[in-house]
mmCIF file of C-alpha atoms and ligand atoms in Angstrom:
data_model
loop_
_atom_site.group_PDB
_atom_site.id
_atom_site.type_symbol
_atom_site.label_atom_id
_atom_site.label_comp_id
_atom_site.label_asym_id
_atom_site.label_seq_id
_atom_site.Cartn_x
_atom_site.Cartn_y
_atom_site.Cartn_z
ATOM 1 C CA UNK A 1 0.000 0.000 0.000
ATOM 2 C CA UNK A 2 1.138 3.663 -0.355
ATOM 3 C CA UNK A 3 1.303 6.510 1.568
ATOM 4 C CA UNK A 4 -3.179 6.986 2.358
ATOM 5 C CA UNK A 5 -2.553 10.902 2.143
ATOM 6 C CA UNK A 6 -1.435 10.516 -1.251
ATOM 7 C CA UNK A 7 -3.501 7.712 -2.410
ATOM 8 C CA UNK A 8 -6.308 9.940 -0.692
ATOM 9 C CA UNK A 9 -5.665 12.917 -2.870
ATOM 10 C CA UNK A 10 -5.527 10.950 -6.093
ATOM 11 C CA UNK A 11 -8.855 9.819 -5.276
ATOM 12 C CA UNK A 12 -10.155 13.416 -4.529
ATOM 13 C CA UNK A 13 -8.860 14.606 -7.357
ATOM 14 C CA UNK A 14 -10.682 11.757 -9.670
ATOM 15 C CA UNK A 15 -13.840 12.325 -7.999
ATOM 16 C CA UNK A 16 -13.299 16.327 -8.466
ATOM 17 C CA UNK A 17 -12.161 16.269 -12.198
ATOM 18 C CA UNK A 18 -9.409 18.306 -11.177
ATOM 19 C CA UNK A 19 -5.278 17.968 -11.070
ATOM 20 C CA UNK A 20 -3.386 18.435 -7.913
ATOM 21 C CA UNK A 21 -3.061 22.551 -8.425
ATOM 22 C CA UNK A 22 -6.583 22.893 -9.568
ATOM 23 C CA UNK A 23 -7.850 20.765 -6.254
ATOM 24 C CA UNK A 24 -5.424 22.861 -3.982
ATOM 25 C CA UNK A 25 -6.353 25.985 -5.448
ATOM 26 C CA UNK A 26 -10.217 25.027 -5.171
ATOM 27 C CA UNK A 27 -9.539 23.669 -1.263
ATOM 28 C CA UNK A 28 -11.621 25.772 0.332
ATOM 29 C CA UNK A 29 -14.782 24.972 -1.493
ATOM 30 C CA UNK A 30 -17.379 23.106 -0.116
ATOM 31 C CA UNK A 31 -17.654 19.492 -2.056
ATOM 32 C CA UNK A 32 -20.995 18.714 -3.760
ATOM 33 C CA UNK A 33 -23.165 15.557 -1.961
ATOM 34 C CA UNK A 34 -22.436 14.135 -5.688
ATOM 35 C CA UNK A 35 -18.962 14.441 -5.326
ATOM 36 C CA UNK A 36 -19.083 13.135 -1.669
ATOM 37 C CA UNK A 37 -20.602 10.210 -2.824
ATOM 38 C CA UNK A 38 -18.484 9.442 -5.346
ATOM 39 C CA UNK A 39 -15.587 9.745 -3.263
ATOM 40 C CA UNK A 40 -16.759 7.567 -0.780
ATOM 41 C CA UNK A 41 -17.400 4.829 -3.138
ATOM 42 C CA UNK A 42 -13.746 5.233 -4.363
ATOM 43 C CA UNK A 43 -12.926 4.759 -0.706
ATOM 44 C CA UNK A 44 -14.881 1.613 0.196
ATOM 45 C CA UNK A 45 -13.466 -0.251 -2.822
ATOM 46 C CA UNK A 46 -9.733 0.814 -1.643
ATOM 47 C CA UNK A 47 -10.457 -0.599 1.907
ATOM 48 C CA UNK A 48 -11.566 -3.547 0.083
ATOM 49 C CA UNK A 49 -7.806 -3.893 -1.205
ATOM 50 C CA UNK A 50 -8.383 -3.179 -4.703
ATOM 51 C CA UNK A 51 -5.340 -1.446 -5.823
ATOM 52 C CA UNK A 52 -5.509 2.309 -5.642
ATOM 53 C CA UNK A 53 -4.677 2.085 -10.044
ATOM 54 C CA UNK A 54 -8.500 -0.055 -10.529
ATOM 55 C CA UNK A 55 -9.867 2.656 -8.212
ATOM 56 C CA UNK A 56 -8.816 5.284 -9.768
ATOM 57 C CA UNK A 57 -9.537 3.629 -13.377
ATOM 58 C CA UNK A 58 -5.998 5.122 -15.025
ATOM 59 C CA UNK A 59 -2.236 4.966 -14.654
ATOM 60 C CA UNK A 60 0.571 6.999 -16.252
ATOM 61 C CA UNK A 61 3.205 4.931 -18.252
ATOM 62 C CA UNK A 62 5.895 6.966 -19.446
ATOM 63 C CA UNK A 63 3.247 10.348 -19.318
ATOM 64 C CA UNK A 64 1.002 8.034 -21.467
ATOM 65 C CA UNK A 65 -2.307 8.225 -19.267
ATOM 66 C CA UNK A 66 -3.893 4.110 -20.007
ATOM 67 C CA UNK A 67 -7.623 2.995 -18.624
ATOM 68 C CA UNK A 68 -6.895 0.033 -16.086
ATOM 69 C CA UNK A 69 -9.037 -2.644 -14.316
ATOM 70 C CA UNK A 70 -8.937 -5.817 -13.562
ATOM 71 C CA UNK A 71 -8.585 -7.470 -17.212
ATOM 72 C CA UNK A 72 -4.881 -5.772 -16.983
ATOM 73 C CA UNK A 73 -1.817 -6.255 -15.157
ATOM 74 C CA UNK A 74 -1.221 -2.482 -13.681
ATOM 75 C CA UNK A 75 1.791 -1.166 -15.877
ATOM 76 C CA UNK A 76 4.926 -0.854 -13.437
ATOM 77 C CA UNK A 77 7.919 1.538 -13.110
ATOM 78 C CA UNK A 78 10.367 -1.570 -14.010
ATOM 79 C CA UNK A 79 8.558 -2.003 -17.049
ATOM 80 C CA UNK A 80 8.873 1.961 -17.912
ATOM 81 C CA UNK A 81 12.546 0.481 -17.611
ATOM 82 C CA UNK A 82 11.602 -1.717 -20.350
ATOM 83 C CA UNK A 83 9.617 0.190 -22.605
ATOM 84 C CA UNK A 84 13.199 2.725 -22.646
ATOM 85 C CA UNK A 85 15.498 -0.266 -22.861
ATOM 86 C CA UNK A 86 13.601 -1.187 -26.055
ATOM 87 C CA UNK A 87 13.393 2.415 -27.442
ATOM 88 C CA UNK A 88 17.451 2.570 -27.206
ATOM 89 C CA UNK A 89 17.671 -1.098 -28.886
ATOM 90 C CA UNK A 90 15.301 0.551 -31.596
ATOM 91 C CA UNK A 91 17.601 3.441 -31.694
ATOM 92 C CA UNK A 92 21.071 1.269 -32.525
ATOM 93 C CA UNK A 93 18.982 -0.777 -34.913
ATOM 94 C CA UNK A 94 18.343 2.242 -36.734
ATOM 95 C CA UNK A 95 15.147 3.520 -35.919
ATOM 96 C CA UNK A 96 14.259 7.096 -35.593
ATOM 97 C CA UNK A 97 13.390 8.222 -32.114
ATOM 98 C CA UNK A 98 11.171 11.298 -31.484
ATOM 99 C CA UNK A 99 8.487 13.125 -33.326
ATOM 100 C CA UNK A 100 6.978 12.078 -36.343
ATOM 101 C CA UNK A 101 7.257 13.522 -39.525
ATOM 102 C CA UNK A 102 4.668 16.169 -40.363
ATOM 103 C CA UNK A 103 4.842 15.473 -44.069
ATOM 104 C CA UNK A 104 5.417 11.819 -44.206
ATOM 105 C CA UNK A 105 2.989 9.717 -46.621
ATOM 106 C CA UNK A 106 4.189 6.560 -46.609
ATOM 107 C CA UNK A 107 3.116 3.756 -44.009
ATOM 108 C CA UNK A 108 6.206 2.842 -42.103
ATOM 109 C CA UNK A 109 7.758 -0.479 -42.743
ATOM 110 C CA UNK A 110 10.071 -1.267 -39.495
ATOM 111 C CA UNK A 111 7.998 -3.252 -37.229
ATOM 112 C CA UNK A 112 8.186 -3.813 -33.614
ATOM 113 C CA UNK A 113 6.003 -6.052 -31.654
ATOM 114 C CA UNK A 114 4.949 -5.795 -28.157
ATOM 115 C CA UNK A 115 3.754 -9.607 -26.675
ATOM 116 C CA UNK A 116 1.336 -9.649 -23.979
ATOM 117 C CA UNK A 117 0.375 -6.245 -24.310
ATOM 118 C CA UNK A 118 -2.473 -6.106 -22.142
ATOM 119 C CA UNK A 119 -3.494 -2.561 -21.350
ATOM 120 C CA UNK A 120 -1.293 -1.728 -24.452
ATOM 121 C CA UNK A 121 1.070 0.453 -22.513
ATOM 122 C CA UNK A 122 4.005 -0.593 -23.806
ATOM 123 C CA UNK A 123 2.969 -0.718 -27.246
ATOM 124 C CA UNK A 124 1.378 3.134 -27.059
ATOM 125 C CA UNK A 125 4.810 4.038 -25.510
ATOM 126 C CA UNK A 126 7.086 2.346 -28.622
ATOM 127 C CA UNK A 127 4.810 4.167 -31.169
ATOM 128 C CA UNK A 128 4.939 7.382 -29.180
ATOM 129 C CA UNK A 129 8.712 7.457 -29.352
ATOM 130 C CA UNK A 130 9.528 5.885 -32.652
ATOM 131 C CA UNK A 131 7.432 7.663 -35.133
ATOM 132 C CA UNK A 132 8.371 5.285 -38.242
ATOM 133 C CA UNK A 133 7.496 1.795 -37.160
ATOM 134 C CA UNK A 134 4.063 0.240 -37.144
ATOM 135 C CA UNK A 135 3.924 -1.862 -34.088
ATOM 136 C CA UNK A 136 1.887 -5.030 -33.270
ATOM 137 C CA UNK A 137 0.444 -5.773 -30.193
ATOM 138 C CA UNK A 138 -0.311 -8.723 -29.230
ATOM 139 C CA UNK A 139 -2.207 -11.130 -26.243
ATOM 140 C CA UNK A 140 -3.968 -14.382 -25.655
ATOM 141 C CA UNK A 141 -6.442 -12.602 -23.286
ATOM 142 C CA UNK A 142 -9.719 -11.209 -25.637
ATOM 143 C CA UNK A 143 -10.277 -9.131 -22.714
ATOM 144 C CA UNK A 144 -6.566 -7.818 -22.486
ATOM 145 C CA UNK A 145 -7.833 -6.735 -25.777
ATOM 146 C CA UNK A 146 -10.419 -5.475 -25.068
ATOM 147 C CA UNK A 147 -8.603 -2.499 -22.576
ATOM 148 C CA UNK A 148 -5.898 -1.869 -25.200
ATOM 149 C CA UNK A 149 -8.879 -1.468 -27.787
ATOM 150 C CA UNK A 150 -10.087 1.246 -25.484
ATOM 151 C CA UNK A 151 -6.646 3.070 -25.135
ATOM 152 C CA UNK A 152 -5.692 2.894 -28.213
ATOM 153 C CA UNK A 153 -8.797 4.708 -28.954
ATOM 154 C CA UNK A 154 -8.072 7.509 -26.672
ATOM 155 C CA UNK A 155 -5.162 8.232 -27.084
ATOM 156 C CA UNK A 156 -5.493 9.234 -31.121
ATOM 157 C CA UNK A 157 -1.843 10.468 -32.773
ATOM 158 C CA UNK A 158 0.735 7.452 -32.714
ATOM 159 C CA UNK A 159 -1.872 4.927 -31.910
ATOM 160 C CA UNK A 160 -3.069 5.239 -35.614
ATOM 161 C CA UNK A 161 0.171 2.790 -35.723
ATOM 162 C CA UNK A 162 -0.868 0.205 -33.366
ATOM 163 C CA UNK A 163 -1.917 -3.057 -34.366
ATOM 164 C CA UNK A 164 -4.165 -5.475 -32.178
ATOM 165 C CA UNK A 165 -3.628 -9.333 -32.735
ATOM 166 C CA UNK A 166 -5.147 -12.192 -30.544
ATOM 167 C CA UNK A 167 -3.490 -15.128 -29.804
ATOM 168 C CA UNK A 168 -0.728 -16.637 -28.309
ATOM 169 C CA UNK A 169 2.619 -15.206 -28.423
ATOM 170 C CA UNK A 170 4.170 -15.273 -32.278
ATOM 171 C CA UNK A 171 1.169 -17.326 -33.422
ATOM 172 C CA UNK A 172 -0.580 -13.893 -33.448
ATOM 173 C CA UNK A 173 1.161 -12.426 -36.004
ATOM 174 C CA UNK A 174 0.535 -12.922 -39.574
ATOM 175 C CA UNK A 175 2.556 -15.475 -41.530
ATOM 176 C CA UNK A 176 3.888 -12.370 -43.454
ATOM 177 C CA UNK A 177 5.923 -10.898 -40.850
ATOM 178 C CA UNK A 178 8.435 -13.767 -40.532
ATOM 179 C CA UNK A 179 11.652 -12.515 -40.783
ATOM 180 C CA UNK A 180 10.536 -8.868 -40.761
ATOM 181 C CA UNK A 181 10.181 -7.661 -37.021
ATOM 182 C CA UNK A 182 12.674 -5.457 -36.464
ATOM 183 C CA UNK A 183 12.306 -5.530 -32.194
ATOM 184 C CA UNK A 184 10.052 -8.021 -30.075
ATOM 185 C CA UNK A 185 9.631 -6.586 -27.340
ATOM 186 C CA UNK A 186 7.355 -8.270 -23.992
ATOM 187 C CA UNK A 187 6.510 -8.198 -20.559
ATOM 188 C CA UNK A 188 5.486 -11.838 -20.276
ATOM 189 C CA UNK A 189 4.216 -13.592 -17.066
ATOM 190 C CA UNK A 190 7.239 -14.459 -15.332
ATOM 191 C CA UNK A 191 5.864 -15.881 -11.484
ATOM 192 C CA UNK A 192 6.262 -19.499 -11.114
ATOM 193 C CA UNK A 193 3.581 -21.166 -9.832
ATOM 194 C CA UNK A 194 4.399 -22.165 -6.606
ATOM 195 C CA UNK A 195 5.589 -18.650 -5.532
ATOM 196 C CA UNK A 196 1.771 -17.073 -6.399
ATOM 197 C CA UNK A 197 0.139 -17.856 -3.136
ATOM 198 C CA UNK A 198 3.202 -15.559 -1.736
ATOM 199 C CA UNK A 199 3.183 -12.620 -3.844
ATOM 200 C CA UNK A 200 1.395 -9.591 -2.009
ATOM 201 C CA UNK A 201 -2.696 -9.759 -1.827
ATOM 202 C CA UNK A 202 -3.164 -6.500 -3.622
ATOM 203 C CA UNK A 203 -1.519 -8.177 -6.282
ATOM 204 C CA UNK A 204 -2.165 -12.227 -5.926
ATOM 205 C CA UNK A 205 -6.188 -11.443 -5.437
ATOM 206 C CA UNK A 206 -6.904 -8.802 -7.766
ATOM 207 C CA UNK A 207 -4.501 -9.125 -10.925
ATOM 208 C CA UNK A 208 -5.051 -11.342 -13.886
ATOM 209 C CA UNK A 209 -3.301 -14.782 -13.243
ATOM 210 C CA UNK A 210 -2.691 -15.241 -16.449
ATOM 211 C CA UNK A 211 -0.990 -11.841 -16.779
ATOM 212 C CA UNK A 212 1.458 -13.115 -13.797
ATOM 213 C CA UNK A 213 2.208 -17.126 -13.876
ATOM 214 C CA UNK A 214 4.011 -18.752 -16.335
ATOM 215 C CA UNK A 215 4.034 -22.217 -14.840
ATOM 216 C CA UNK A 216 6.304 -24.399 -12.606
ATOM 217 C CA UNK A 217 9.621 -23.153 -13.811
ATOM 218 C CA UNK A 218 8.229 -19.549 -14.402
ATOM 219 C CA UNK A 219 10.675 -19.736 -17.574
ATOM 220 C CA UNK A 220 8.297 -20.865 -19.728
ATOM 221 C CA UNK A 221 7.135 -17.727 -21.329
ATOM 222 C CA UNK A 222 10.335 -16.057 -21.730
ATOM 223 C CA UNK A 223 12.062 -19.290 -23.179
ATOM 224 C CA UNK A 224 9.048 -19.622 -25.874
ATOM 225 C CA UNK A 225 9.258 -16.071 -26.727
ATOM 226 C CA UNK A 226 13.546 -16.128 -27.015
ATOM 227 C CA UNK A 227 13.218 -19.623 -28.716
ATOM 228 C CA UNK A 228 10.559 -18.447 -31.531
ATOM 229 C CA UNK A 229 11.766 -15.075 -32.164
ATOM 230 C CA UNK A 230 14.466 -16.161 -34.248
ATOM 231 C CA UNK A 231 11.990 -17.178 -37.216
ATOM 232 C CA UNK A 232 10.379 -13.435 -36.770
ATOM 233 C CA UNK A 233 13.406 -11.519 -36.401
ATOM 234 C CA UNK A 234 14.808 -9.346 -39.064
ATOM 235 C CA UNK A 235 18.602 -9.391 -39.217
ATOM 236 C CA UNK A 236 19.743 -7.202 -37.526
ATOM 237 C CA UNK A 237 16.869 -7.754 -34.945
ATOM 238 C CA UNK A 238 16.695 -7.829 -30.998
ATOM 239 C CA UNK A 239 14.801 -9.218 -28.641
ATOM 240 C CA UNK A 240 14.014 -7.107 -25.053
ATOM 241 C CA UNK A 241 12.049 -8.691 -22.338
ATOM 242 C CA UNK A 242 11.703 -7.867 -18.869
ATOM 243 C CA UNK A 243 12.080 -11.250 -16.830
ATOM 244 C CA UNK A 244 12.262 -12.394 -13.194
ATOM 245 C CA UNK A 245 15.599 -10.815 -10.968
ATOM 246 C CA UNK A 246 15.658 -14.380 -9.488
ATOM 247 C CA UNK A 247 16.039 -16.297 -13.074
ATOM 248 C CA UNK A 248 17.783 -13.116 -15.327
ATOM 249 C CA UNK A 249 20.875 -15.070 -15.548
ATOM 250 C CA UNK A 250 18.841 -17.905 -16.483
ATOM 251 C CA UNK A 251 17.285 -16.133 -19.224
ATOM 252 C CA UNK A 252 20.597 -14.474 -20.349
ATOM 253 C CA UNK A 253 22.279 -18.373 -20.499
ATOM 254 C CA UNK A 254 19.279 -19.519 -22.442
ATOM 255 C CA UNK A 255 19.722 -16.548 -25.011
ATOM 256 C CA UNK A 256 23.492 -17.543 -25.506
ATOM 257 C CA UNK A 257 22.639 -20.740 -25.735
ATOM 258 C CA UNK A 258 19.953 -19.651 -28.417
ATOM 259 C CA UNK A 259 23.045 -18.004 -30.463
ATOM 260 C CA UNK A 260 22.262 -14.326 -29.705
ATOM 261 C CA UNK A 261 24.704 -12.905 -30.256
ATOM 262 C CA UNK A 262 24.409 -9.799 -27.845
ATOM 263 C CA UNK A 263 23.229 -10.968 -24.971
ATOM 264 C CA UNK A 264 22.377 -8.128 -21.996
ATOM 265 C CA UNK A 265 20.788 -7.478 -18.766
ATOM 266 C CA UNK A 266 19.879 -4.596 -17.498
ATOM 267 C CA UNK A 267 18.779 -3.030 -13.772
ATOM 268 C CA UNK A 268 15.323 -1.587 -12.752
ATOM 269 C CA UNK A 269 15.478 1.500 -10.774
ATOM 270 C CA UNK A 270 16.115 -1.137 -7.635
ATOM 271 C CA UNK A 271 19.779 -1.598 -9.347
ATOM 272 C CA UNK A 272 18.074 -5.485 -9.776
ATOM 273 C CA UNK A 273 18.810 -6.984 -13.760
ATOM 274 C CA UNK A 274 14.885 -7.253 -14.849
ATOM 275 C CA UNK A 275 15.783 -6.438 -18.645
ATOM 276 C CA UNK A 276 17.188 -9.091 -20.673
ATOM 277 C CA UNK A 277 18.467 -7.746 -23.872
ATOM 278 C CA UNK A 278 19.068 -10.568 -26.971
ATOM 279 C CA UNK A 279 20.250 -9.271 -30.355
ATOM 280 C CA UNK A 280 20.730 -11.017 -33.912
ATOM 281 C CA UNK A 281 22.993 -9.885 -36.638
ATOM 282 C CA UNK A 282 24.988 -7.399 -35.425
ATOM 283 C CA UNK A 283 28.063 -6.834 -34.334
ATOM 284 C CA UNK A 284 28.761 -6.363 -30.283
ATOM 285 C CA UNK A 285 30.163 -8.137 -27.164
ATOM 286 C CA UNK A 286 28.112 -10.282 -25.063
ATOM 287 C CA UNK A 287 27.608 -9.434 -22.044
ATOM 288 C CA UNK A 288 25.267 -10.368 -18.918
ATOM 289 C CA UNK A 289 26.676 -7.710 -16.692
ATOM 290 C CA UNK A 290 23.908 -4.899 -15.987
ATOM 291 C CA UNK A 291 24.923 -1.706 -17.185
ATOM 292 C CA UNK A 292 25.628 0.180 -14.056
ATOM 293 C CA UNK A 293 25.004 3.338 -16.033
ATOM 294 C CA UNK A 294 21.591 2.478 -17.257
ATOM 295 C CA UNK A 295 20.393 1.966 -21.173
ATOM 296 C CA UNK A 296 21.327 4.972 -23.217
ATOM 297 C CA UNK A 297 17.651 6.074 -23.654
ATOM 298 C CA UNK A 298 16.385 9.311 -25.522
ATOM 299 C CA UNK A 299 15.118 10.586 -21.828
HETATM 300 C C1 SAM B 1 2.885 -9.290 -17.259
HETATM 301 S S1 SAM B 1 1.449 -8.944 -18.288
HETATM 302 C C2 SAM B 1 2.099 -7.569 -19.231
HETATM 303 C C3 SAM B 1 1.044 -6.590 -19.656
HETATM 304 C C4 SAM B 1 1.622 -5.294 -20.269
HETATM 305 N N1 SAM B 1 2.443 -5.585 -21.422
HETATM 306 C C5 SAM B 1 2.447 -4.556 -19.232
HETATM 307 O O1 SAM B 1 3.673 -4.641 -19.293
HETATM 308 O O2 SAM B 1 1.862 -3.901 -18.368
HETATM 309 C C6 SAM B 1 1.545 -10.299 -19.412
HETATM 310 C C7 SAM B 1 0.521 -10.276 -20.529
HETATM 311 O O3 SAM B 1 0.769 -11.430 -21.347
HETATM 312 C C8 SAM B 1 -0.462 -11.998 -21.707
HETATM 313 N N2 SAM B 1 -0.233 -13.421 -22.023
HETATM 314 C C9 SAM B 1 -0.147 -14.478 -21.188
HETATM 315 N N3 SAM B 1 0.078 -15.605 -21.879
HETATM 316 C C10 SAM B 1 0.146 -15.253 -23.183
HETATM 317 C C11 SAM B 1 0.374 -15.972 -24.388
HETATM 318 N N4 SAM B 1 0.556 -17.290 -24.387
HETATM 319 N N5 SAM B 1 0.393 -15.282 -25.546
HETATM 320 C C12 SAM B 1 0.195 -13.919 -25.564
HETATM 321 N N6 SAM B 1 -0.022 -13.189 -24.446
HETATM 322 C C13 SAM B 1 -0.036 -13.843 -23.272
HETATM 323 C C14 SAM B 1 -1.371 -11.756 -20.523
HETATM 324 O O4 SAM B 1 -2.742 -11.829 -20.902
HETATM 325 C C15 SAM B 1 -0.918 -10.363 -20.080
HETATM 326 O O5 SAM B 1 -1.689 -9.368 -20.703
#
């Protein structure tokens, strides 16, 4: 849980239709019963132990605001990690990073994929910062789909370059994209499934299981995805997933053993690897040492 008088002003400021300088500056006025109401309801759910995020119905992910509930894992800060790891892959395989091009009329042709995309976070993010790819998003869950539908919807601009696909992992994508995807980039579950009943109950009770477990090894996911991406990948092409602290060496052995040949980790903002970096057809050192620095992203 966080700290109530925050979470308690996030939910004041939902109920009011206001941001934190327009509710401060508007303190003294009295609330409307509609309003009170409203925020009580807000209130009873969070002492239920729904995550303050499903309250509130919305999350920033990298200043991307994205609709959540319970169909969605809640996007996290490690995964902002992610989502910038990728963007500086995409940037050394070429890619342009920042705005689009006003006068452009051609559809772009570099594609990136986001697996698992659930609320479509990461997905809205890559299109947001490259403006020349056309990126696929992908998940098994119809209503996973269903949220990203909605934000890509709302969000207009970059989304216009967002692809939905159903189904599971690679088998989403259409036969035509073999050997064209320039990134793959996923959060895929990564809990294995004896260490669910331990993970904390605002998680374990109210996020999609499907969205967290991977099954007994909790490898599963992340060795499908690095084992199939090869027939996908464009060469050059890279791989970025964000995987388990506990098995990142794993994964990084597994991509080596794979043949990557650039083979990364990276830390989350906890200093812990969570990004695994594996890259095709290019030239570089391998690597499983996180980069103390961070990734080079276009911050
Ligand atoms: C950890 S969540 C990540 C959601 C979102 N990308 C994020 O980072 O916030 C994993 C997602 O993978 C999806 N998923 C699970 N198994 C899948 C599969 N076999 N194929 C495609 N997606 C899958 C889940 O439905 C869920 O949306």
């Amino acid at each position: 849980m966080g700290d109530p008088v925050v979470e308690a002003r996030r939910e004041l400021e939902e109920v009011a239709g206001l941001d934190a300088a327009a509710l401060h500056a508007a303190a003294d006025e009295p609330a409307t019963p509609r309003a009170a109401d409203a925020l009580e309801a807000l209130v009873r759910r969070r002492r239920a132990g729904e995550p303050l995020q499903y309250v509130l119905g919305s999350w920033a992910f990298r200043g991307i605001d994205v609709l959540v509930d319970r169909r969605v894992l809640i996007p996290r800060p490690e995964t902002e990690v992610l989502a910038e790891v990728a963007i500086a892959e995409a940037a050394r395989l070429g890619l342009r990073v920042g705005r689009p091009d006003p006068w452009a009329t051609t559809t772009p042709e570099a594609v990136v994929c986001d697996l698992g995309t659930g609320s479509g976070a990461v997905a809205l993010a890559l299109a947001a910062a490259l403006p020349d790819v056309q990126v696929w998003a992908t998940d098994v869950s119809a209503d996973a789909l269903a949220v990203a539908r909605a934000n890509l919807a709302g969000s207009g601009g970059a989304a216009v370059r967002v692809r939905l696909a159903a189904g599971s992992w690679f088998a989403a994508l259409p036969a035509a994209l073999a050997g064209r995807v320039h990134l793959v980039v996923s959060n895929p579950p990564y809990v294995r499934e004896d260490e669910f009943a331990a993970l904390p109950p605002e998680v374990r009770d109210w996020e999609p299981v499907e969205a967290l477990v991977s099954g007994p090894t909790g490898m599963e996911a992340v060795a499908e995805i690095l084992t199939d991406a090869s027939r996908w990948l464009s060469r050059p092409g890279t791989v970025v997933l964000e995987v388990a602290a506990e098995r990142a060496e794993d994964a990084a052995a597994l991509a080596r053993r794979l043949a990557y040949e650039r083979v990364e980790l990276h830390p989350d903002l906890a200093g812990r690897p969570r990004v695994l970096v594996a890259a095709s057809g290019g030239r570089g050192r391998s690597s499983s040492r996180p980069s103390r620095d961070g990734p080079a992203g276009p911050r």
